[in-house]
Amino acid sequence: MTTIGFLGAGRMGAALVKTLLEADHGVHVWNRTAEKAQALAGFGAIPEPTPERAAEAAEIVIVNLLDYEASDAQLRKPAVAEALKGKLLVQLTSGSPKTARETGKWAEDHGIAYLDGAIMATPNFIGGAETVILYSGSKAHFNKHEALFKALGGKSAFVGEDFGTASALDSALLSQMWGTLFGTLQALAICRAEDIEFDTYAGFLTAAQAIIDGASQDLMERIRDGRDLGDAETLATIAAHSSAFHHLRDLVAERGLNPAFGDALGGLLETALRNGHQDDDFAVLARFMGAK
Ligand code: FVH
């Protein structure tokens, strides 16, 4: 059993606190709106009037506030920084690799061990055996408290000593999610404009999913292996993708739909064509994504 100081009792914070309590940890919780911390007393939490009181009682302090601005405003209070000295600070507020690295450096400069976390789940999945929370920073501290982290998410993992790695992976995985969600928005806008029942679309999507998944896997392998020029195994060249993408953009224009999807992505294909890649693999677009 570990005594934990917890800053935040919002939707996610409350789920995390309840799960820690269920795992028999002691939790001292502070929240800007005190009533939310008080509500957790019914689950065994100890509400605290200030963040420093929550930190003073604990060996580990976990933060789950709206953003790093809110988090920094509390952590950098002299009384809180003093209470954190010599302890482990675990940041579960969503942020960027930059804010993670800045906070990690601040922590180290103040004698505080630091883990930056990225929660890959909604509150209802906290505590689940398949739930993933990614952590980066102090490997020694992750290993020491691995059982506690696994209680919050059974498939949680340490992903590196660079403080920014967890949130970078978070953004990468969210990119994959948003690609699918924005694609769904475009697909259903077309269906609505063409009087196609959503269930009709959904039925064919099930059949198409194997093609989509195969193309996604092929793309990852080709980018990983540097096989981005056209070859005998290329599924569809840049020219083929561009032609079909034009049909999509023509339909969107004809029907007066929002062109955001086509405008945002069409430029990549046009750039590849301008650079003579019409016969190359879709993977060649990775060259124009800016990563070195
Ligand atoms: N909800 C989710 O599914 C996602 C999953 C992935 C990770 N996120 C991140 O978790 C952080 C908290 O998100 P949340 O959904 O719990 O958000 P809220 O329910 O709105 O709770 C926000 C808490 O932050 C406190 N807060 C907001 N602004 C301030 C401030 N200026 N000073 C101090 N505290 C602040 C708020 O306090 P109160 O409004 O109750 O007084 C809540 O405790 C977030 O980073 C997600 O990206 C969740």
GROMACS .gro file of N, CA and C and ligand atoms in nm, residues 8-13 30-33 36 64-67 70 74 92-94 119 121-123, ligand 1:
model
  120
    8GLY      N    1  -0.653   1.674  -0.859
    8GLY     CA    2  -0.754   1.666  -0.965
    8GLY      C    3  -0.859   1.561  -0.932
    9ALA      N    4  -0.984   1.599  -0.949
    9ALA     CA    5  -1.093   1.503  -0.925
    9ALA      C    6  -1.202   1.523  -1.032
   10GLY      N    7  -1.156   1.545  -1.154
   10GLY     CA    8  -1.250   1.556  -1.265
   10GLY      C    9  -1.296   1.418  -1.308
   11ARG      N   10  -1.346   1.409  -1.431
   11ARG     CA   11  -1.393   1.278  -1.480
   11ARG      C   12  -1.282   1.174  -1.470
   12MET      N   13  -1.167   1.206  -1.526
   12MET     CA   14  -1.057   1.109  -1.527
   12MET      C   15  -0.995   1.097  -1.388
   13GLY      N   16  -0.975   1.211  -1.322
   13GLY     CA   17  -0.912   1.209  -1.190
   13GLY      C   18  -0.991   1.124  -1.092
   30TRP      N   19  -0.683   1.652  -0.366
   30TRP     CA   20  -0.718   1.795  -0.371
   30TRP      C   21  -0.781   1.824  -0.506
   31ASN      N   22  -0.878   1.909  -0.507
   31ASN     CA   23  -0.940   1.955  -0.631
   31ASN      C   24  -0.979   2.102  -0.617
   32ARG      N   25  -0.967   2.176  -0.725
   32ARG     CA   26  -1.000   2.320  -0.718
   32ARG      C   27  -1.141   2.336  -0.663
   33THR      N   28  -1.235   2.263  -0.718
   33THR     CA   29  -1.372   2.265  -0.664
   33THR      C   30  -1.378   2.159  -0.555
   36LYS      N   31  -1.584   1.812  -0.528
   36LYS     CA   32  -1.551   1.690  -0.604
   36LYS      C   33  -1.452   1.603  -0.526
   64ASN      N   34  -0.372   1.501  -1.235
   64ASN     CA   35  -0.458   1.484  -1.353
   64ASN      C   36  -0.552   1.604  -1.357
   65LEU      N   37  -0.503   1.715  -1.413
   65LEU     CA   38  -0.582   1.836  -1.426
   65LEU      C   39  -0.611   1.860  -1.573
   66LEU      N   40  -0.678   1.968  -1.607
   66LEU     CA   41  -0.723   1.988  -1.745
   66LEU      C   42  -0.607   1.998  -1.842
   67ASP      N   43  -0.505   2.076  -1.806
   67ASP     CA   44  -0.392   2.098  -1.897
   67ASP      C   45  -0.268   2.136  -1.816
   70ALA      N   46  -0.286   2.457  -1.600
   70ALA     CA   47  -0.350   2.438  -1.469
   70ALA      C   48  -0.255   2.363  -1.376
   74GLN      N   49  -0.027   2.494  -1.009
   74GLN     CA   50  -0.027   2.431  -0.875
   74GLN      C   51   0.112   2.381  -0.837
   92LEU      N   52  -0.021   1.289  -1.516
   92LEU     CA   53  -0.117   1.222  -1.605
   92LEU      C   54  -0.210   1.320  -1.675
   93THR      N   55  -0.175   1.447  -1.669
   93THR     CA   56  -0.244   1.549  -1.748
   93THR      C   57  -0.197   1.536  -1.892
   94SER      N   58  -0.286   1.550  -1.990
   94SER     CA   59  -0.241   1.542  -2.130
   94SER      C   60  -0.157   1.663  -2.165
  119ILE      N   61  -0.251   0.878  -2.096
  119ILE     CA   62  -0.360   0.782  -2.074
  119ILE      C   63  -0.426   0.752  -2.208
  121ALA      N   64  -0.699   0.595  -2.273
  121ALA     CA   65  -0.829   0.536  -2.238
  121ALA      C   66  -0.922   0.645  -2.188
  122THR      N   67  -1.051   0.616  -2.190
  122THR     CA   68  -1.150   0.704  -2.129
  122THR      C   69  -1.171   0.657  -1.984
  123PRO      N   70  -1.230   0.742  -1.899
  123PRO     CA   71  -1.239   0.708  -1.756
  123PRO      C   72  -1.299   0.571  -1.727
  293FVH     N1   73  -1.163   1.215  -2.029
  293FVH     C1   74  -1.091   1.139  -2.110
  293FVH     O1   75  -1.137   1.038  -2.165
  293FVH     C2   76  -0.947   1.175  -2.142
  293FVH     C3   77  -0.864   1.052  -2.172
  293FVH     C4   78  -0.719   1.081  -2.197
  293FVH     C5   79  -0.660   1.173  -2.092
  293FVH     N2   80  -0.746   1.287  -2.067
  293FVH     C6   81  -0.682   1.396  -1.991
  293FVH     O2   82  -0.707   1.391  -1.850
  293FVH     C7   83  -0.710   1.525  -1.799
  293FVH     C8   84  -0.839   1.551  -1.725
  293FVH     O3   85  -0.943   1.528  -1.816
  293FVH     P1   86  -1.093   1.514  -1.764
  293FVH     O4   87  -1.172   1.449  -1.874
  293FVH     O5   88  -1.095   1.454  -1.628
  293FVH     O6   89  -1.139   1.669  -1.754
  293FVH     P2   90  -1.242   1.735  -1.651
  293FVH     O7   91  -1.346   1.637  -1.612
  293FVH     O8   92  -1.282   1.864  -1.714
  293FVH     O9   93  -1.151   1.766  -1.521
  293FVH     C9   94  -1.054   1.869  -1.531
  293FVH    C10   95  -0.984   1.880  -1.397
  293FVH    O10   96  -0.893   1.988  -1.405
  293FVH    C11   97  -0.928   2.084  -1.306
  293FVH     N3   98  -0.898   2.218  -1.354
  293FVH    C12   99  -0.933   2.275  -1.473
  293FVH     N4  100  -0.881   2.401  -1.482
  293FVH    C13  101  -0.813   2.423  -1.366
  293FVH    C14  102  -0.738   2.532  -1.314
  293FVH     N5  103  -0.722   2.642  -1.385
  293FVH     N6  104  -0.682   2.519  -1.191
  293FVH    C15  105  -0.697   2.404  -1.120
  293FVH     N7  106  -0.767   2.296  -1.163
  293FVH    C16  107  -0.824   2.306  -1.284
  293FVH    C17  108  -1.074   2.066  -1.280
  293FVH    O11  109  -1.105   2.124  -1.153
  293FVH     P3  110  -1.259   2.168  -1.121
  293FVH    O12  111  -1.313   2.229  -1.247
  293FVH    O13  112  -1.327   2.041  -1.080
  293FVH    O14  113  -1.245   2.265  -1.009
  293FVH    C18  114  -1.082   1.913  -1.284
  293FVH    O15  115  -1.031   1.860  -1.163
  293FVH    C19  116  -0.695   1.618  -1.921
  293FVH    O16  117  -0.560   1.654  -1.936
  293FVH    C20  118  -0.738   1.529  -2.034
  293FVH    O17  119  -0.681   1.567  -2.159
  293FVH    C21  120  -0.883   1.258  -2.031
   0.00000   0.00000   0.00000
